[in-house]
Each structure stands twice: as C-alpha cells, then as structure tokens.
Short mmCIF file of C-alpha atoms and ligand atoms in Angstrom, two decimals:
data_model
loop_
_atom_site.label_atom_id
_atom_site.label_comp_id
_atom_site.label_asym_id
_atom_site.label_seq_id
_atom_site.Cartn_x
_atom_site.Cartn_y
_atom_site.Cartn_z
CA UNK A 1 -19.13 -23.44 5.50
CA UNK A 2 -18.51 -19.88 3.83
CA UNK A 3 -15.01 -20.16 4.28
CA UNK A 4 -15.10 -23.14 2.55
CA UNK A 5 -16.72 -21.78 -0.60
CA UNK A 6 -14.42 -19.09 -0.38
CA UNK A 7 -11.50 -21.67 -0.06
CA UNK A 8 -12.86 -23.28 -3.48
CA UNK A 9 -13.42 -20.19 -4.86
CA UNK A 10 -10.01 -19.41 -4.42
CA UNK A 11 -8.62 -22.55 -5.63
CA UNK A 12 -10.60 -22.07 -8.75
CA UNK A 13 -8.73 -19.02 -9.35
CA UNK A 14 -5.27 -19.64 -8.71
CA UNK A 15 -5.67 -23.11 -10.90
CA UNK A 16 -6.83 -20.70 -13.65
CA UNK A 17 -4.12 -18.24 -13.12
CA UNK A 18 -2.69 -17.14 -16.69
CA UNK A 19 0.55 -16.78 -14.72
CA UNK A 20 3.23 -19.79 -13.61
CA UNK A 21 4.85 -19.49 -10.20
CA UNK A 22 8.23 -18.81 -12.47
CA UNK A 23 6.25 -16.09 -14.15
CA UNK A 24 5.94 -14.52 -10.66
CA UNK A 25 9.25 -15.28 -9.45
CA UNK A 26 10.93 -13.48 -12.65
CA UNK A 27 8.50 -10.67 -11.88
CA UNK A 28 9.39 -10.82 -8.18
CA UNK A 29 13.07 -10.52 -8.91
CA UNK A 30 12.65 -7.58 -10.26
CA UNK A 31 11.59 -5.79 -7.64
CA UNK A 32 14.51 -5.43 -5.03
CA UNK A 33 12.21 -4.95 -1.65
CA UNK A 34 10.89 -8.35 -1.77
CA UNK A 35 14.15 -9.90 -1.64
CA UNK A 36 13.81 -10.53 2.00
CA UNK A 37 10.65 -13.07 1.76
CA UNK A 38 10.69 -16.62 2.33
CA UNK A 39 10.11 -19.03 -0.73
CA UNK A 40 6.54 -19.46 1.22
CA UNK A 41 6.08 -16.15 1.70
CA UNK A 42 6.97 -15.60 -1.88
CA UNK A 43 4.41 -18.52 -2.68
CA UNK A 44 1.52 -16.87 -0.48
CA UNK A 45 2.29 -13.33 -2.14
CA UNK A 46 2.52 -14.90 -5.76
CA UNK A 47 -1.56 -15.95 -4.27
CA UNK A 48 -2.60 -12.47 -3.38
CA UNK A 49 -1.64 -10.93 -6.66
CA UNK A 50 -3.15 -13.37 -8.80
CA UNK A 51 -6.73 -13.39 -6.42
CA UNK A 52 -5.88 -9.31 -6.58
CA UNK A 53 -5.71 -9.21 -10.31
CA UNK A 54 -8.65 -11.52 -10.28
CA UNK A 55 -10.81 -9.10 -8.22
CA UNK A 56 -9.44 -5.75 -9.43
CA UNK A 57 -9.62 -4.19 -13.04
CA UNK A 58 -6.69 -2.43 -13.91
CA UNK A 59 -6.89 -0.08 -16.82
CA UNK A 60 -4.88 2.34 -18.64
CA UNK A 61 -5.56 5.83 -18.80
CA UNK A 62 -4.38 8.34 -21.44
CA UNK A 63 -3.70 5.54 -23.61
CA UNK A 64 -1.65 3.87 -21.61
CA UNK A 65 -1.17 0.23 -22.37
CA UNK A 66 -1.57 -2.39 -19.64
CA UNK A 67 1.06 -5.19 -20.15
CA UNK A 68 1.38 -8.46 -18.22
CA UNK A 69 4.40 -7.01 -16.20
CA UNK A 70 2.61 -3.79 -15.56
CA UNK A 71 0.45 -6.03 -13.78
CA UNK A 72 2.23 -8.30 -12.19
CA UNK A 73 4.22 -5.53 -10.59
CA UNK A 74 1.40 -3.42 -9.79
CA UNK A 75 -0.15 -6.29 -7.79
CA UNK A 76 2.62 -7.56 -6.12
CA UNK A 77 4.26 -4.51 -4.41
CA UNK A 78 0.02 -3.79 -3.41
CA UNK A 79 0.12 -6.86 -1.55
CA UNK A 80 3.08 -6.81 0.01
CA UNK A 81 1.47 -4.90 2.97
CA UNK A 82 -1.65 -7.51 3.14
CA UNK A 83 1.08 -10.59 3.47
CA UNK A 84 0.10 -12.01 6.73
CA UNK A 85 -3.29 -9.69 6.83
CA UNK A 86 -5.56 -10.93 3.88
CA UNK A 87 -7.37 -9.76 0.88
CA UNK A 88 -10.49 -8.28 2.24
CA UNK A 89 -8.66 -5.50 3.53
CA UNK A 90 -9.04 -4.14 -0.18
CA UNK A 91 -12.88 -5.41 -0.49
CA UNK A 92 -15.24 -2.65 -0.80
CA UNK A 93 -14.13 -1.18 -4.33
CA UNK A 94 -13.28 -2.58 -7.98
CA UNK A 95 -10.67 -1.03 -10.24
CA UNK A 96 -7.13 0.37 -10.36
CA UNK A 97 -6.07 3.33 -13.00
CA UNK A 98 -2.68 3.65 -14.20
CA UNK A 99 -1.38 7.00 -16.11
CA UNK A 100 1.43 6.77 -18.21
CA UNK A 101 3.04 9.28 -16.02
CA UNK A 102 1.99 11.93 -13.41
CA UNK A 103 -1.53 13.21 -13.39
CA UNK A 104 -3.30 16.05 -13.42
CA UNK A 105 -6.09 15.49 -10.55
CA UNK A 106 -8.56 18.24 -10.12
CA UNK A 107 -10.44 18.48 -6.78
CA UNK A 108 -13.17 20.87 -4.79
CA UNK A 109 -13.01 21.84 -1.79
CA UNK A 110 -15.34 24.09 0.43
CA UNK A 111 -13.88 26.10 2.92
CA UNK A 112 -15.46 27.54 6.57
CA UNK A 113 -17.17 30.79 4.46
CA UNK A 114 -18.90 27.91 2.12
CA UNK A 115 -16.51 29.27 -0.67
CA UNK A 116 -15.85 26.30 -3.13
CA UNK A 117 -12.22 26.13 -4.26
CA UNK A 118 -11.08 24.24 -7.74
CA UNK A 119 -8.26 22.73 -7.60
CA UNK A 120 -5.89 21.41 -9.72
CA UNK A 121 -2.79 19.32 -8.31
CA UNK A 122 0.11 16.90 -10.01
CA UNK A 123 0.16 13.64 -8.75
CA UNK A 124 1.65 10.17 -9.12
CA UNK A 125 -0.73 8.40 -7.25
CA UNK A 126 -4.43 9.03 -5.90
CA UNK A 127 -6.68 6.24 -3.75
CA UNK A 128 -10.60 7.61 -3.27
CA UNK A 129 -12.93 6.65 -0.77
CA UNK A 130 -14.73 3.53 -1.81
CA UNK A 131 -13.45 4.37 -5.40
CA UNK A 132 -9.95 3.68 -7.44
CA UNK A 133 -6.54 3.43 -6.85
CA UNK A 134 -5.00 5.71 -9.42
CA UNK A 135 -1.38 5.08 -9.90
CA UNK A 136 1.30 6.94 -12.22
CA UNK A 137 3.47 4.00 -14.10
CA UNK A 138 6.70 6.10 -14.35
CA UNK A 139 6.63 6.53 -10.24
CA UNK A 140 5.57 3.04 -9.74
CA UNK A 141 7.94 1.21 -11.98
CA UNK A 142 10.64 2.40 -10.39
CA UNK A 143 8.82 1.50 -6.51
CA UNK A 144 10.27 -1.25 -4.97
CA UNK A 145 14.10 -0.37 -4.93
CA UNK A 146 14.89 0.20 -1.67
CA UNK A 147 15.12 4.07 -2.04
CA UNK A 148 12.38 4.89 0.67
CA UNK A 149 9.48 6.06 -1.86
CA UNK A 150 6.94 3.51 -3.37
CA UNK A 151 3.84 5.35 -4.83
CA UNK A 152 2.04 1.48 -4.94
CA UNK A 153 2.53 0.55 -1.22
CA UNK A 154 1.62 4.37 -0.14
CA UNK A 155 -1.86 4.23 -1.86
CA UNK A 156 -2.82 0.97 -0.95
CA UNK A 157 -2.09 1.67 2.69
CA UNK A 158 -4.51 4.06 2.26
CA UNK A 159 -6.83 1.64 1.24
CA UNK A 160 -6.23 -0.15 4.56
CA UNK A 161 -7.13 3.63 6.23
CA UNK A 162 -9.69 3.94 4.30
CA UNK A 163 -11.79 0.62 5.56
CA UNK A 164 -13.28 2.21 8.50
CA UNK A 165 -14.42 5.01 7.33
CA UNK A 166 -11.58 8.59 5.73
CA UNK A 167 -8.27 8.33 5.24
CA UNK A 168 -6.84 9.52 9.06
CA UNK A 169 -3.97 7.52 10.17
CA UNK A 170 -5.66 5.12 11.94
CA UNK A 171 -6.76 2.05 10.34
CA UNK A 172 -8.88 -1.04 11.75
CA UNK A 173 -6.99 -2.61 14.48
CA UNK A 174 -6.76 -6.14 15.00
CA UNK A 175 -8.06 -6.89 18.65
CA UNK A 176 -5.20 -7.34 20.35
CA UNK A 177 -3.99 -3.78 19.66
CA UNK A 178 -4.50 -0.93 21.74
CA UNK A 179 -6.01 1.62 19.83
CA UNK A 180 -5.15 4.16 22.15
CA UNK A 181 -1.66 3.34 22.23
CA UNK A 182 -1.61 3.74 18.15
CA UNK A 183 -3.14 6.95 18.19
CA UNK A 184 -0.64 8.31 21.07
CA UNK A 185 2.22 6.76 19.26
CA UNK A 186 1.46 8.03 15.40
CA UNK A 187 0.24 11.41 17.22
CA UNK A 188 3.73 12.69 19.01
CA UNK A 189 5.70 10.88 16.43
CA UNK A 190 3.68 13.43 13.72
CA UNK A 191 3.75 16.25 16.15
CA UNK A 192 7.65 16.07 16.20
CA UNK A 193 7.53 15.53 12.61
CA UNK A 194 6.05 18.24 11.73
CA UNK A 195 8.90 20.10 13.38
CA UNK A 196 11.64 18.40 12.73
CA UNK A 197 12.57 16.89 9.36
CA UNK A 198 14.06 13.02 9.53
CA UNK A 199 16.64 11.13 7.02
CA UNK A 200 15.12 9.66 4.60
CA UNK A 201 11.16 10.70 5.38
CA UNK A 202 9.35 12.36 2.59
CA UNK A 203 8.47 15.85 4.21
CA UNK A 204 5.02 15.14 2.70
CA UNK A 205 4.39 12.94 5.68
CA UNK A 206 3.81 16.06 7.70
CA UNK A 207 0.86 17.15 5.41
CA UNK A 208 -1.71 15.03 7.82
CA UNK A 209 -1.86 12.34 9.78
CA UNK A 210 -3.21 9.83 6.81
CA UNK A 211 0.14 11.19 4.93
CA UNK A 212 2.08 10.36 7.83
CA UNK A 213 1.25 6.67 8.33
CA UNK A 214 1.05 6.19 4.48
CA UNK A 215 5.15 7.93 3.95
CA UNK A 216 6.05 5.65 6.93
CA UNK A 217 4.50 2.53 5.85
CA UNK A 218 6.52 3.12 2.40
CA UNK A 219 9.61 3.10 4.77
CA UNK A 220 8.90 0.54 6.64
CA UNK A 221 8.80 -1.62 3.74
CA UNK A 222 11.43 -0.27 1.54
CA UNK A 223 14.36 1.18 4.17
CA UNK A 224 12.69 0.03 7.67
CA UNK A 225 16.09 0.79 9.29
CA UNK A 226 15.24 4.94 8.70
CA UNK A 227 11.76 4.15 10.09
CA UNK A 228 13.92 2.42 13.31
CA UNK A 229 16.12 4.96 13.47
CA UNK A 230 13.57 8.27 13.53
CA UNK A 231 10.51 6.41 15.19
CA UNK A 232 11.08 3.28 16.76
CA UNK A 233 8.10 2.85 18.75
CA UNK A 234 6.08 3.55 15.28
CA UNK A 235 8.49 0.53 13.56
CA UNK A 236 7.08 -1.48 16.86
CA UNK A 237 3.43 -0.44 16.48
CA UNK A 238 3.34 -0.80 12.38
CA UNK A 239 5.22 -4.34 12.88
CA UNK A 240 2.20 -5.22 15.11
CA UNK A 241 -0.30 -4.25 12.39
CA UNK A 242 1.01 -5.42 9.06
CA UNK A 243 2.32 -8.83 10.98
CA UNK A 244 5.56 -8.35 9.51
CA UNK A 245 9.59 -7.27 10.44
CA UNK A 246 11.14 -5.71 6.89
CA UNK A 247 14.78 -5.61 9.27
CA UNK A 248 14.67 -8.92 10.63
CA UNK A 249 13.28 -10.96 7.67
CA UNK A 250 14.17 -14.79 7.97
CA UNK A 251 15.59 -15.41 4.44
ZN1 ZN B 301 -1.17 10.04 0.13
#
C-alpha cells in the first residue's frame, strides 16, 4: 500500500514537472558522460532529476543566480550514480548550495591534546553529514566531460557514504554483497594508492578512504577504462554497487 502512495506521489510530480522530456534531452546532450545511456535509461534519469529537484532546494550563494540549466545539470549528473539504485539513497537531508565559484569553507577540528584548530580550506565542493551538498558552479559546469573529475558525482557519492552513518568508504551494501570483500578490495587498492600514483586518479584519493571511493566513483563514471586499468577488481566491486557498467554501456 505505501508503495503505492509513493507511486502516486510520484506520478503527481513528474505530471507537474515544469520541464518536457526535450527540455531534458537538450540538457542531457550537453553533458558528454551520459552519452552512453539508453533512451530508457535516459527516460528513468530525466525521472530522478525532476523527483530530485522536487525534493531538494537548490540555492545560490554569494549571489549566485540559480537558472533552469543550472538545475537541470546539477540534478542530472547527481543522479547518474542512483540510476538503477533509487532516490532514497539521498533521503535524510533537504537542500543543495551552489557558489559561483570555489569556496572558502572554514572548519574545527580538535586534535589528541584537546587543542581546537580553525581552519580555513578552498573548495569546489563540500557534502555534510545529514546537512547540504555545497557545490562550486565553475567546477561543476564543466563535470561531465569525460576528463576524469566531476565535483557533482564526487559529493553525492558521499551522500551514498554518508547513509549509514560518516563518510568512510564504505557505503550500505545491498545484500547480496559481501561486505568483507568491499572493505578488503577498497583497503589494498588504497594502501597501494597511497604509494603509488595511477593515470588519471586525482592524488586526492589518497587523503582517506571516503576520498578514495568518492575520486574513483568520479572515474568510474566519467573514464571507467582508467578505473579498469589501475583497479580492476574495484571497477568489479563498484559495478556491483551502483548496478551499472560505464565501459560496456548498451547504446
Ligand atoms: Zn570529498
């Protein structure tokens, strides 16, 4: 029965949807990555952005206007990695923030002597615990182009991190996954990156493991064949969770 209302729900949305399917498609085009989907793919993600944008404010910050591309783009490259998942993996928090540009983001940390640090770092893209996505629109226009970094998907997988509990690399695992098995797999594949640098991975992956899955899972999207090439067994493990194959797309 819930499903149900939550079918209708849905229904009631997308029929209400200030946006045509050729709206989306135009927007679509125009980012290169999704060039491997399906028309019904393409449908389902057209679906997600528009229940996304339904769900989610997105506002401007530091005057920064919100236009309907900015948000067509914003949602579609977010749901990209929830294609074959679904939207509740981003339940549990309400708005995203876009800066014209990068951010400053000022954080405090407490070390082991109970000293408490200010700091102040420059970012193009921040995701908090139960809180916002922040996103910088000069990084995440230009997301999506097959060039290995994508500020959207890397936040937003953090999201999916985030939903059982800190951002750590390992996200809820459908049942059919071994969770020890993902945790061996992302563990010596970080180990070894930590040492040794890999063609076309952001070195920022080796910051911590929730770095680590998030720079991969922007690579898996945008040039999976790097991903393949430094980590297959990660490709294998991440094309179990996301339900999708970026190489070996059907279309
Ligand atoms: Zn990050």
């Amino acid at each position: 029965m819930l499903s149900i209302i939550k079918d209708w729900r849905e229904q009631r949305i997308l029929d209400q949807s200030q946006f045509s399917q050729s709206d989306w498609l135009l927007a679509a085009q125009k980012i290169p990555i999704l060039d491997r989907l399906t028309q019904s793919e393409l449908t389902h993600l057209f679906e997600l952005a528009t229940l996304l944008l339904h769900d989610k404010s997105i506002v401007g910050a530091q005057g920064f206007v919100i236009t309907d591309a900015v948000r067509q783009s914003i949602a579609l490259q977010a749901c990209l990695p929830i294609l074959n998942l679904s939207l509740e993996w981003y339940e549990g928090w309400s708005s995203i923030i876009i800066y014209p540009g990068a951010f400053k983001s000022e954080s405090t940390t407490t070390d082991e002597l109970g000293i408490v640090h200010q700091n102040s770092h420059s970012r193009s893209g921040e995701a908090w615990l139960r809180g916002p996505v922040i996103l910088s629109w000069r990084d995440a226009q230009h997301s999506g182009e097959r060039d290995g970094h994508n500020v959207v998907i890397h936040e937003f997988v953090h999201k999916l991190d985030m939903l059982n509990g800190r951002a750590n690399g390992f996200p809820p695992l459908p049942a059919d996954m071994d969770p020890a098995n993902w945790t061996k797999t992302m563990e010596t594949g970080f180990a070894d990156f930590q040492q040794y640098p890999k063609s076309g991975l952001d070195r920022y992956g080796s910051t911590n493991p929730a770095e680590f899955f998030a720079v991969l899972s922007e690579v898996f999207f945008e040039t999976p064949q790097k991903l393949v090439d430094a980590y297959p067994e990660i490709y294998q493990i991440m094309m179990n969770f996301f339900l999708q194959d970026p190489l070996h797309s059907t279309s």
